[in-house]
Short mmCIF file of C-alpha atoms and ligand atoms in Angstrom, two decimals:
data_model
loop_
_atom_site.label_atom_id
_atom_site.label_comp_id
_atom_site.label_asym_id
_atom_site.label_seq_id
_atom_site.Cartn_x
_atom_site.Cartn_y
_atom_site.Cartn_z
CA UNK J 1 39.42 -37.86 -105.14
CA UNK J 2 42.92 -37.30 -103.77
CA UNK J 3 44.34 -33.84 -103.27
CA UNK J 4 47.87 -32.53 -103.88
CA UNK J 5 49.87 -32.83 -100.67
CA UNK J 6 51.09 -29.66 -98.94
CA UNK J 7 54.77 -28.76 -98.64
CA UNK J 8 56.99 -26.36 -96.69
CA UNK J 9 57.15 -22.83 -98.04
CA UNK J 10 60.97 -22.87 -97.89
CA UNK J 11 63.86 -24.88 -96.50
CA UNK J 12 64.40 -22.26 -93.78
CA UNK J 13 60.76 -22.66 -92.78
CA UNK J 14 61.24 -26.42 -92.51
CA UNK J 15 64.46 -25.96 -90.53
CA UNK J 16 62.83 -23.63 -88.03
CA UNK J 17 59.95 -26.06 -87.57
CA UNK J 18 62.31 -29.02 -87.11
CA UNK J 19 64.41 -27.03 -84.63
CA UNK J 20 61.17 -26.02 -82.91
CA UNK J 21 60.20 -29.66 -82.50
CA UNK J 22 63.63 -30.49 -81.08
CA UNK J 23 63.91 -27.53 -78.73
CA UNK J 24 61.51 -28.17 -75.89
CA UNK J 25 61.20 -28.79 -72.18
CA UNK J 26 63.95 -31.41 -72.48
CA UNK J 27 66.49 -28.72 -73.39
CA UNK J 28 65.51 -26.41 -70.57
CA UNK J 29 64.79 -28.64 -67.62
CA UNK J 30 66.83 -31.76 -68.28
CA UNK J 31 69.97 -31.16 -70.35
CA UNK J 32 71.77 -28.62 -68.10
CA UNK J 33 71.23 -30.68 -64.95
CA UNK J 34 72.19 -33.97 -66.62
CA UNK J 35 75.31 -32.31 -67.96
CA UNK J 36 76.34 -31.00 -64.54
CA UNK J 37 75.53 -34.23 -62.74
CA UNK J 38 77.20 -36.52 -65.24
CA UNK J 39 80.58 -34.89 -65.75
CA UNK J 40 80.19 -31.37 -67.14
CA UNK J 41 82.36 -30.79 -70.19
CA UNK J 42 83.12 -34.52 -70.44
CA UNK J 43 79.39 -35.26 -70.67
CA UNK J 44 79.10 -32.58 -73.34
CA UNK J 45 81.80 -34.25 -75.44
CA UNK J 46 80.12 -37.65 -75.08
CA UNK J 47 76.79 -36.07 -75.97
CA UNK J 48 78.27 -34.44 -79.07
CA UNK J 49 79.89 -37.68 -80.23
CA UNK J 50 76.57 -39.50 -79.82
CA UNK J 51 74.74 -36.68 -81.58
CA UNK J 52 77.08 -37.06 -84.59
CA UNK J 53 77.19 -40.87 -84.65
CA UNK J 54 73.58 -41.61 -83.68
CA UNK J 55 71.52 -38.41 -83.92
CA UNK J 56 72.55 -37.32 -87.41
CA UNK J 57 72.25 -40.76 -89.10
CA UNK J 58 68.88 -41.40 -87.45
CA UNK J 59 67.58 -38.01 -88.47
CA UNK J 60 68.80 -38.40 -92.06
CA UNK J 61 67.13 -41.82 -92.19
CA UNK J 62 63.81 -40.55 -90.89
CA UNK J 63 63.76 -37.53 -93.20
CA UNK J 64 64.68 -39.72 -96.18
CA UNK J 65 61.96 -42.28 -95.39
CA UNK J 66 59.40 -39.48 -95.13
CA UNK J 67 60.46 -37.74 -98.31
CA UNK J 68 60.81 -40.91 -100.35
CA UNK J 69 57.34 -42.19 -99.49
CA UNK J 70 55.63 -38.81 -99.25
CA UNK J 71 53.61 -40.26 -96.38
CA UNK J 72 53.20 -39.90 -92.64
CA UNK J 73 54.71 -42.45 -90.35
CA UNK J 74 52.29 -45.40 -90.58
CA UNK J 75 51.98 -45.23 -94.36
CA UNK J 76 55.71 -44.66 -94.81
CA UNK J 77 56.84 -47.72 -92.83
CA UNK J 78 54.18 -49.92 -94.40
CA UNK J 79 55.12 -48.84 -97.88
CA UNK J 80 58.80 -49.63 -97.36
CA UNK J 81 58.82 -52.66 -95.13
CA UNK J 82 56.93 -55.93 -94.84
CA UNK J 83 58.55 -57.06 -91.62
CA UNK J 84 58.83 -53.76 -89.75
CA UNK J 85 55.82 -51.90 -91.13
CA UNK J 86 54.10 -52.14 -87.76
CA UNK J 87 56.65 -49.86 -86.05
CA UNK J 88 54.76 -47.01 -87.68
CA UNK J 89 52.03 -47.70 -85.13
CA UNK J 90 54.53 -47.36 -82.28
CA UNK J 91 55.49 -44.02 -83.75
CA UNK J 92 51.91 -42.72 -83.70
CA UNK J 93 51.08 -44.07 -80.30
CA UNK J 94 54.05 -42.58 -78.46
CA UNK J 95 53.42 -38.98 -79.62
CA UNK J 96 49.89 -39.36 -78.34
CA UNK J 97 51.12 -40.49 -74.93
CA UNK J 98 53.74 -37.73 -74.76
CA UNK J 99 51.10 -35.17 -75.69
CA UNK J 100 49.04 -36.39 -72.74
CA UNK J 101 51.55 -34.82 -70.33
CA UNK J 102 53.31 -32.25 -72.51
CA UNK J 103 49.98 -30.44 -72.88
CA UNK J 104 49.51 -30.25 -69.12
CA UNK J 105 53.04 -28.91 -68.60
CA UNK J 106 52.38 -26.35 -71.34
CA UNK J 107 49.25 -25.31 -69.44
CA UNK J 108 51.37 -24.80 -66.30
CA UNK J 109 53.65 -22.48 -68.30
CA UNK J 110 50.66 -20.36 -69.37
CA UNK J 111 49.51 -20.21 -65.75
CA UNK J 112 52.94 -19.10 -64.49
CA UNK J 113 53.27 -16.56 -67.29
CA UNK J 114 49.90 -15.09 -66.29
CA UNK J 115 50.88 -15.03 -62.59
CA UNK J 116 54.01 -13.06 -63.40
CA UNK J 117 52.18 -10.75 -65.78
CA UNK J 118 49.66 -9.97 -63.05
CA UNK J 119 52.54 -8.85 -60.80
CA UNK J 120 54.29 -6.70 -63.43
CA UNK J 121 55.77 -3.56 -61.92
CA UNK J 122 55.23 -4.69 -58.31
CA UNK J 123 57.70 -6.00 -55.80
CA UNK J 124 55.20 -8.40 -54.30
CA UNK J 125 55.17 -12.11 -53.98
CA UNK J 126 52.31 -13.46 -52.03
CA UNK J 127 53.63 -17.01 -52.14
CA UNK J 128 56.85 -18.97 -52.53
CA UNK J 129 57.47 -21.07 -55.64
CA UNK J 130 56.65 -24.19 -53.63
CA UNK J 131 53.34 -22.76 -52.40
CA UNK J 132 52.38 -21.59 -55.88
CA UNK J 133 53.22 -24.93 -57.40
CA UNK J 134 51.37 -26.93 -54.76
CA UNK J 135 48.39 -24.59 -55.11
CA UNK J 136 48.39 -25.02 -58.87
CA UNK J 137 48.60 -28.81 -58.74
CA UNK J 138 45.75 -29.15 -56.28
CA UNK J 139 43.50 -26.65 -58.04
CA UNK J 140 42.29 -29.25 -60.52
CA UNK J 141 39.74 -27.07 -62.27
CA UNK J 142 42.21 -24.22 -62.79
CA UNK J 143 44.94 -26.50 -64.11
CA UNK J 144 42.47 -28.15 -66.45
CA UNK J 145 41.39 -24.80 -67.86
CA UNK J 146 44.99 -23.84 -68.61
CA UNK J 147 45.58 -27.26 -70.20
CA UNK J 148 42.52 -26.62 -72.34
CA UNK J 149 43.82 -23.19 -73.30
CA UNK J 150 47.14 -24.71 -74.34
CA UNK J 151 45.34 -27.28 -76.48
CA UNK J 152 43.28 -24.59 -78.18
CA UNK J 153 46.48 -22.69 -78.95
CA UNK J 154 47.95 -25.82 -80.57
CA UNK J 155 44.74 -26.48 -82.48
CA UNK J 156 44.69 -22.95 -83.91
CA UNK J 157 48.23 -23.44 -85.24
CA UNK J 158 47.79 -26.98 -86.54
CA UNK J 159 44.58 -26.26 -88.39
CA UNK J 160 46.48 -23.67 -90.45
CA UNK J 161 48.46 -26.50 -92.08
CA UNK J 162 52.15 -27.13 -92.69
CA UNK J 163 53.01 -23.81 -94.30
CA UNK J 164 50.24 -21.56 -93.02
CA UNK J 165 50.26 -22.92 -89.46
CA UNK J 166 53.37 -24.78 -88.28
CA UNK J 167 55.91 -22.96 -90.45
CA UNK J 168 54.33 -19.59 -89.77
CA UNK J 169 54.37 -20.09 -86.00
CA UNK J 170 58.00 -21.24 -85.93
CA UNK J 171 59.19 -18.43 -88.21
CA UNK J 172 58.20 -15.98 -85.50
CA UNK J 173 58.49 -18.25 -82.47
CA UNK J 174 62.06 -19.50 -82.92
CA UNK J 175 63.78 -16.11 -83.38
CA UNK J 176 61.66 -14.74 -80.52
CA UNK J 177 62.73 -17.65 -78.34
CA UNK J 178 66.40 -16.97 -79.12
CA UNK J 179 66.04 -13.29 -78.18
CA UNK J 180 64.21 -14.06 -74.92
CA UNK J 181 66.82 -16.64 -74.06
CA UNK J 182 69.60 -14.08 -74.46
CA UNK J 183 67.72 -11.61 -72.22
CA UNK J 184 67.35 -14.22 -69.47
CA UNK J 185 70.98 -15.36 -69.86
CA UNK J 186 72.25 -11.80 -69.36
CA UNK J 187 70.16 -11.44 -66.18
CA UNK J 188 71.17 -14.85 -64.87
CA UNK J 189 74.90 -14.43 -65.51
CA UNK J 190 75.03 -11.01 -63.88
CA UNK J 191 73.63 -12.23 -60.55
CA UNK J 192 76.24 -12.37 -57.77
CA UNK J 193 77.48 -15.94 -57.42
CA UNK J 194 76.45 -16.92 -60.95
CA UNK J 195 79.86 -18.38 -61.66
CA UNK J 196 79.06 -21.27 -59.31
CA UNK J 197 76.35 -22.37 -61.78
CA UNK J 198 78.86 -22.31 -64.63
CA UNK J 199 81.26 -24.44 -62.62
CA UNK J 200 78.46 -26.91 -61.84
CA UNK J 201 77.61 -27.15 -65.49
CA UNK J 202 81.06 -27.34 -67.06
CA UNK J 203 83.67 -28.59 -64.55
CA UNK J 204 83.97 -32.38 -64.44
CA UNK J 205 83.49 -33.70 -60.89
CA UNK J 206 82.37 -30.33 -59.48
CA UNK J 207 78.82 -31.54 -58.75
CA UNK J 208 80.21 -34.24 -56.45
CA UNK J 209 83.05 -32.29 -54.84
CA UNK J 210 80.69 -29.44 -53.94
CA UNK J 211 77.84 -31.55 -52.56
CA UNK J 212 75.27 -31.24 -55.35
CA UNK J 213 75.16 -35.00 -55.82
CA UNK J 214 76.50 -37.88 -53.74
CA UNK J 215 78.64 -39.70 -56.29
CA UNK J 216 79.66 -39.64 -59.93
CA UNK J 217 77.65 -41.99 -62.15
CA UNK J 218 79.66 -44.73 -63.93
CA UNK J 219 80.71 -44.41 -67.57
CA UNK J 220 78.07 -46.76 -69.00
CA UNK J 221 75.37 -44.97 -67.08
CA UNK J 222 76.62 -41.61 -68.44
CA UNK J 223 76.50 -43.05 -71.96
CA UNK J 224 72.96 -44.29 -71.44
CA UNK J 225 71.82 -40.94 -69.98
CA UNK J 226 73.44 -38.96 -72.77
CA UNK J 227 71.97 -41.29 -75.42
CA UNK J 228 68.49 -41.09 -73.91
CA UNK J 229 68.63 -37.31 -73.60
CA UNK J 230 69.99 -36.98 -77.13
CA UNK J 231 67.21 -38.82 -78.88
CA UNK J 232 64.40 -37.35 -76.77
CA UNK J 233 65.83 -33.90 -77.34
CA UNK J 234 66.16 -34.43 -81.09
CA UNK J 235 62.58 -35.75 -81.29
CA UNK J 236 63.74 -39.00 -82.86
CA UNK J 237 61.77 -42.24 -83.20
CA UNK J 238 58.50 -40.41 -82.78
CA UNK J 239 57.50 -40.12 -86.40
CA UNK J 240 58.18 -36.38 -86.39
CA UNK J 241 61.09 -36.31 -88.79
CA UNK J 242 59.35 -38.82 -91.08
CA UNK J 243 56.27 -36.62 -91.05
CA UNK J 244 58.13 -33.32 -91.53
CA UNK J 245 60.36 -34.97 -94.18
CA UNK J 246 57.30 -36.04 -96.15
CA UNK J 247 56.55 -32.37 -96.84
CA UNK J 248 60.08 -31.58 -98.07
CA UNK J 249 60.98 -30.80 -101.66
CA UNK J 250 63.11 -33.36 -103.52
CA UNK J 251 66.04 -30.97 -103.96
CA UNK J 252 66.65 -30.13 -100.29
CA UNK J 253 69.87 -31.37 -98.69
CA UNK J 254 68.80 -33.86 -95.98
CA UNK J 255 72.30 -34.25 -94.54
CA UNK J 256 72.91 -30.55 -94.10
CA UNK J 257 69.44 -30.09 -92.64
CA UNK J 258 70.05 -32.84 -90.08
CA UNK J 259 73.39 -31.36 -89.02
CA UNK J 260 71.84 -27.91 -88.62
CA UNK J 261 68.97 -29.24 -86.46
CA UNK J 262 71.34 -31.24 -84.23
CA UNK J 263 73.69 -28.26 -83.84
CA UNK J 264 70.90 -25.78 -83.13
CA UNK J 265 69.26 -28.07 -80.57
CA UNK J 266 72.56 -28.53 -78.72
CA UNK J 267 73.34 -24.82 -78.76
CA UNK J 268 69.89 -24.02 -77.34
CA UNK J 269 70.35 -26.68 -74.64
CA UNK J 270 73.65 -25.05 -73.62
CA UNK J 271 72.08 -21.59 -73.71
CA UNK J 272 69.20 -22.85 -71.58
CA UNK J 273 71.79 -24.08 -69.09
CA UNK J 274 73.33 -20.60 -68.95
CA UNK J 275 69.87 -19.14 -68.43
CA UNK J 276 68.71 -21.37 -65.60
CA UNK J 277 71.60 -22.88 -63.64
CA UNK J 278 73.58 -19.75 -62.69
CA UNK J 279 70.36 -18.12 -61.47
CA UNK J 280 69.15 -21.16 -59.55
CA UNK J 281 72.53 -21.93 -57.98
CA UNK J 282 73.41 -18.28 -57.25
CA UNK J 283 70.19 -17.97 -55.28
CA UNK J 284 69.91 -21.36 -53.58
CA UNK J 285 73.30 -23.12 -53.78
CA UNK J 286 73.16 -26.83 -53.08
CA UNK J 287 69.56 -26.48 -51.87
CA UNK J 288 68.34 -25.59 -55.37
CA UNK J 289 66.17 -28.17 -57.11
CA UNK J 290 67.84 -28.34 -60.50
CA UNK J 291 65.79 -30.76 -62.58
CA UNK J 292 62.32 -31.33 -63.99
CA UNK J 293 59.10 -29.54 -62.99
CA UNK J 294 60.59 -28.40 -59.65
CA UNK J 295 63.35 -26.47 -61.43
CA UNK J 296 60.87 -24.66 -63.65
CA UNK J 297 57.99 -24.09 -61.31
CA UNK J 298 59.57 -23.88 -57.86
CA UNK J 299 63.24 -22.87 -57.97
CA UNK J 300 63.05 -20.41 -60.85
CA UNK J 301 59.85 -18.78 -59.64
CA UNK J 302 61.63 -18.23 -56.31
CA UNK J 303 64.56 -16.69 -58.18
CA UNK J 304 62.18 -14.23 -59.89
CA UNK J 305 60.59 -13.50 -56.49
CA UNK J 306 63.98 -12.39 -55.16
CA UNK J 307 64.58 -9.92 -58.00
CA UNK J 308 62.35 -7.13 -56.70
CA UNK J 309 60.12 -5.13 -59.06
CA UNK J 310 61.79 -6.46 -62.24
CA UNK J 311 61.26 -10.08 -61.13
CA UNK J 312 57.79 -10.49 -62.65
CA UNK J 313 59.05 -9.05 -65.94
CA UNK J 314 61.83 -11.62 -66.20
CA UNK J 315 59.41 -14.26 -64.96
CA UNK J 316 56.86 -13.44 -67.67
CA UNK J 317 59.55 -13.44 -70.39
CA UNK J 318 60.98 -16.72 -69.13
CA UNK J 319 57.67 -18.60 -68.96
CA UNK J 320 56.71 -17.26 -72.38
CA UNK J 321 60.01 -18.61 -73.69
CA UNK J 322 59.32 -22.03 -72.18
CA UNK J 323 55.79 -21.89 -73.57
CA UNK J 324 57.05 -21.23 -77.12
CA UNK J 325 59.53 -24.10 -76.78
CA UNK J 326 56.76 -26.41 -75.57
CA UNK J 327 54.22 -25.36 -78.21
CA UNK J 328 56.65 -25.84 -81.09
CA UNK J 329 57.33 -29.38 -79.83
CA UNK J 330 53.75 -30.32 -79.18
CA UNK J 331 52.52 -29.10 -82.58
CA UNK J 332 55.12 -31.42 -84.12
CA UNK J 333 53.80 -34.30 -82.04
CA UNK J 334 50.22 -33.46 -83.02
CA UNK J 335 51.14 -33.20 -86.68
CA UNK J 336 52.33 -36.83 -86.65
CA UNK J 337 48.76 -37.86 -85.83
CA UNK J 338 47.11 -35.32 -88.11
CA UNK J 339 49.26 -36.28 -91.11
CA UNK J 340 48.59 -39.96 -90.46
CA UNK J 341 44.83 -39.36 -90.55
CA UNK J 342 45.01 -37.00 -93.54
CA UNK J 343 47.00 -39.60 -95.50
CA UNK J 344 44.58 -42.28 -94.44
CA UNK J 345 41.68 -40.30 -95.87
CA UNK J 346 43.67 -39.55 -99.01
CA UNK J 347 44.55 -43.18 -99.61
CA UNK J 348 40.87 -44.04 -99.45
CA UNK J 349 40.22 -41.51 -102.18
CA UNK J 350 38.76 -38.86 -99.86
CA UNK J 351 40.01 -35.38 -99.10
CA UNK J 352 41.02 -35.19 -95.43
CA UNK J 353 39.49 -32.21 -93.67
CA UNK J 354 42.44 -30.80 -91.68
CA UNK J 355 40.23 -28.75 -89.37
CA UNK J 356 38.05 -31.67 -88.46
CA UNK J 357 40.97 -34.05 -88.05
CA UNK J 358 42.90 -31.56 -85.89
CA UNK J 359 39.83 -31.15 -83.73
CA UNK J 360 39.46 -34.91 -83.26
CA UNK J 361 43.13 -35.32 -82.42
CA UNK J 362 42.94 -32.47 -79.91
CA UNK J 363 39.86 -34.04 -78.36
CA UNK J 364 41.64 -37.37 -77.89
CA UNK J 365 44.66 -35.64 -76.37
CA UNK J 366 42.30 -33.75 -74.07
CA UNK J 367 41.05 -37.03 -72.60
CA UNK J 368 44.57 -38.11 -71.61
CA UNK J 369 45.60 -34.63 -70.55
CA UNK J 370 42.52 -34.32 -68.33
CA UNK J 371 43.62 -37.37 -66.36
CA UNK J 372 47.21 -36.07 -66.04
CA UNK J 373 45.96 -32.63 -65.08
CA UNK J 374 43.53 -33.90 -62.44
CA UNK J 375 46.27 -36.13 -61.04
CA UNK J 376 48.38 -32.96 -60.48
CA UNK J 377 51.69 -34.87 -60.48
CA UNK J 378 50.33 -37.25 -57.87
CA UNK J 379 49.12 -34.48 -55.53
CA UNK J 380 45.46 -35.42 -55.62
CA UNK J 381 45.51 -39.11 -54.68
CA UNK J 382 44.25 -40.36 -58.05
CA UNK J 383 44.67 -44.07 -58.84
CA UNK J 384 47.73 -44.59 -61.02
CA UNK J 385 48.30 -47.74 -63.12
CA UNK J 386 51.12 -50.02 -61.99
CA UNK J 387 51.81 -47.94 -58.92
CA UNK J 388 54.27 -49.82 -56.73
CA UNK J 389 53.66 -53.01 -58.66
CA UNK J 390 57.26 -54.09 -58.96
CA UNK J 391 58.68 -55.85 -56.01
CA UNK J 392 61.94 -57.58 -55.32
CA UNK J 393 63.51 -59.25 -52.35
CA UNK J 394 66.70 -57.79 -50.90
CA UNK J 395 68.35 -59.22 -47.81
CA UNK J 396 65.18 -61.14 -47.05
CA UNK J 397 63.00 -58.01 -47.23
CA UNK J 398 60.36 -57.49 -49.93
CA UNK J 399 60.83 -54.06 -51.47
CA UNK J 400 58.42 -52.24 -53.73
CA UNK J 401 59.65 -50.04 -56.53
CA UNK J 402 57.34 -47.06 -56.97
CA UNK J 403 58.10 -46.66 -60.65
CA UNK J 404 54.94 -44.90 -61.75
CA UNK J 405 53.96 -42.62 -58.95
CA UNK J 406 52.02 -40.24 -61.16
CA UNK J 407 50.09 -40.39 -64.43
CA UNK J 408 52.84 -38.29 -65.97
CA UNK J 409 55.40 -40.94 -64.96
CA UNK J 410 53.21 -43.68 -66.35
CA UNK J 411 52.79 -42.09 -69.77
CA UNK J 412 56.43 -41.00 -69.86
CA UNK J 413 57.60 -44.49 -68.91
CA UNK J 414 55.60 -46.09 -71.74
CA UNK J 415 56.57 -43.54 -74.39
CA UNK J 416 60.00 -42.12 -73.65
CA UNK J 417 61.06 -45.11 -71.55
CA UNK J 418 60.03 -48.01 -73.74
CA UNK J 419 58.49 -47.13 -77.09
CA UNK J 420 60.99 -44.51 -78.22
CA UNK J 421 64.19 -46.55 -77.72
CA UNK J 422 62.46 -49.67 -79.03
CA UNK J 423 61.20 -47.79 -82.08
CA UNK J 424 64.67 -46.40 -82.75
CA UNK J 425 66.27 -49.83 -82.39
CA UNK J 426 63.77 -51.40 -84.79
CA UNK J 427 64.19 -48.56 -87.25
CA UNK J 428 67.94 -49.16 -87.34
CA UNK J 429 67.26 -52.90 -87.99
CA UNK J 430 64.81 -52.06 -90.74
CA UNK J 431 67.21 -49.70 -92.49
CA UNK J 432 70.24 -51.93 -92.00
CA UNK J 433 68.85 -55.32 -92.90
CA UNK J 434 65.59 -55.02 -94.78
CA UNK J 435 65.31 -51.89 -96.89
CA UNK J 436 69.12 -51.50 -96.78
CA UNK J 437 71.11 -48.31 -96.18
CA UNK J 438 71.27 -47.81 -99.98
CA UNK J 439 67.58 -46.82 -99.98
CA UNK J 440 68.36 -43.91 -97.67
CA UNK J 441 71.64 -43.05 -99.39
CA UNK J 442 69.88 -42.99 -102.75
CA UNK J 443 67.16 -40.69 -101.43
CA UNK J 444 69.71 -38.28 -99.94
CA UNK J 445 71.73 -38.34 -103.18
CA UNK J 446 74.72 -36.08 -103.81
CA UNK J 447 75.43 -34.93 -100.22
CA UNK J 448 76.14 -38.53 -99.23
CA UNK J 449 77.86 -39.65 -102.40
CA UNK J 450 81.44 -39.86 -101.10
CA UNK J 451 82.47 -43.47 -100.39
CA UNK J 452 83.67 -42.69 -96.86
CA UNK J 453 80.39 -40.99 -95.96
CA UNK J 454 78.44 -44.00 -97.21
CA UNK J 455 80.68 -46.39 -95.26
CA UNK J 456 80.35 -44.28 -92.13
CA UNK J 457 76.55 -44.20 -92.49
CA UNK J 458 76.38 -48.00 -92.83
CA UNK J 459 78.57 -48.56 -89.75
CA UNK J 460 76.53 -46.09 -87.73
CA UNK J 461 73.19 -47.68 -88.65
CA UNK J 462 74.34 -51.30 -88.35
CA UNK J 463 76.52 -51.12 -85.25
CA UNK J 464 76.61 -47.85 -83.34
CA UNK J 465 72.92 -46.92 -83.36
CA UNK J 466 71.69 -50.38 -82.22
CA UNK J 467 74.39 -50.61 -79.54
CA UNK J 468 73.55 -47.18 -78.14
CA UNK J 469 69.82 -47.88 -78.31
CA UNK J 470 70.20 -51.10 -76.33
CA UNK J 471 72.15 -49.14 -73.70
CA UNK J 472 69.52 -46.41 -73.67
CA UNK J 473 66.75 -48.97 -73.30
CA UNK J 474 68.57 -50.54 -70.36
CA UNK J 475 69.23 -47.08 -68.89
CA UNK J 476 65.55 -46.12 -69.20
CA UNK J 477 64.43 -49.40 -67.65
CA UNK J 478 66.84 -48.84 -64.79
CA UNK J 479 65.61 -45.25 -64.32
CA UNK J 480 61.93 -46.03 -64.51
CA UNK J 481 61.85 -49.46 -62.88
CA UNK J 482 64.64 -48.99 -60.38
CA UNK J 483 66.66 -51.94 -61.74
CA UNK J 484 70.43 -51.58 -61.46
CA UNK J 485 72.32 -52.88 -64.51
CA UNK J 486 75.36 -50.68 -64.30
N1 PFF R 501 62.38 -32.63 -78.16
C1 PFF R 501 61.46 -32.15 -77.19
C2 PFF R 501 62.20 -31.71 -75.95
O1 PFF R 501 63.42 -31.75 -75.92
O2 PFF R 501 61.53 -31.35 -75.00
C3 PFF R 501 60.45 -33.12 -76.73
C4 PFF R 501 59.93 -33.98 -77.74
C5 PFF R 501 59.19 -33.43 -78.74
C6 PFF R 501 60.22 -35.29 -77.70
C7 PFF R 501 58.76 -34.23 -79.72
C8 PFF R 501 59.79 -36.10 -78.67
C9 PFF R 501 59.08 -35.55 -79.66
F1 PFF R 501 58.67 -36.33 -80.61
#
């Protein structure tokens, strides 16, 4: 017996959930630094052009495929395509791998939020950011417990369903995130020396001329970085938009929705930059670590430590903000797997039990997350697959490239590095040459009726998206494997 599929309560609810999936750690710890390092305002313009020419068409395509088939990612691709149906499997595997480390990072946010809450009202800081972080990574049991707590939080939301769980969480979470972000921005921008952070972020060439980085990256490398950041940040090629689209009503405007999600994600990334970089640079100048886990868990914790009695308050608000951003992304990733299994049960004439399925998915994620958590970003000497496997000979010397130094690197390399760009490339081939752009255009309907819009969509899917995805793939391979193409 099959059951009527759920749907979003409203278009705004869907939008907030889609924005929630897009806004995540990538916006806070990667975008601002990449922007500063790769040319400031120039990078921003390149990013925006790519977001319009690659991000929007990809998002429209994914939403249309989901809504047309009314199925999660595996079912949707199989239903539409004979040759490319298997890419649905890529799009369920990569969310699982990403969840393996996203969950652990989410657990770290809970731990830091608790640390700051415990110090509320006091001007005390028993340890520096570096000491706290090192202590957290090597306390395997503690980190695992916080990872577990984060997973339970996700489970409680996911089991509530599309409308009663995901939509409900994002309806509160997204506006709250925006308010907290504004609070932190005001604090950050009013610190003495904050303007230096703004210059780093917006002025082309400033990062090099003021000693933050050694040299400007080349144009192709900037394109590849911006492209990679753009599609990770927009949660593309991960089955999320197909999955979320499959719960959308037939009369919603897919084009407008895609533009709103892309715009909101970019605005939040810029706001995150205003929240973190001025504070980090005002306090530590060129010594500040401005990217990745070190930015969040070392530099910024040190910034809060220097703020006196109000420091823990801003710290608690900030880590709660990052936690909300992470949770709204990881519930989207989890929903890809849950929807796939629910559909699978449905297609076999059974009624999928969402609670049970969510529990199973969480249990599988826990296995991966346990390994990542115990590894503690490589602090605990755990064996890591493919560690220093790549070697090459330069000037007669054999060199090893340590491309997966930690379990987080390994999972990230497989998912973000290889599967996501490959999945996006194949999706553009599938739409362009097998199911044809008309399938998507027909599903979107009136908003894409104008001849020039249709022509633009075809050019984007047939030429621009594949070209950018090849560049991104090369860029990711060069980042992860240390190969220099450009
Ligand atoms: N978009 C999220 C971020 O910027 O952190 C991360 C992410 C979530 C990537 C979901 C991919 C994804 F499918």
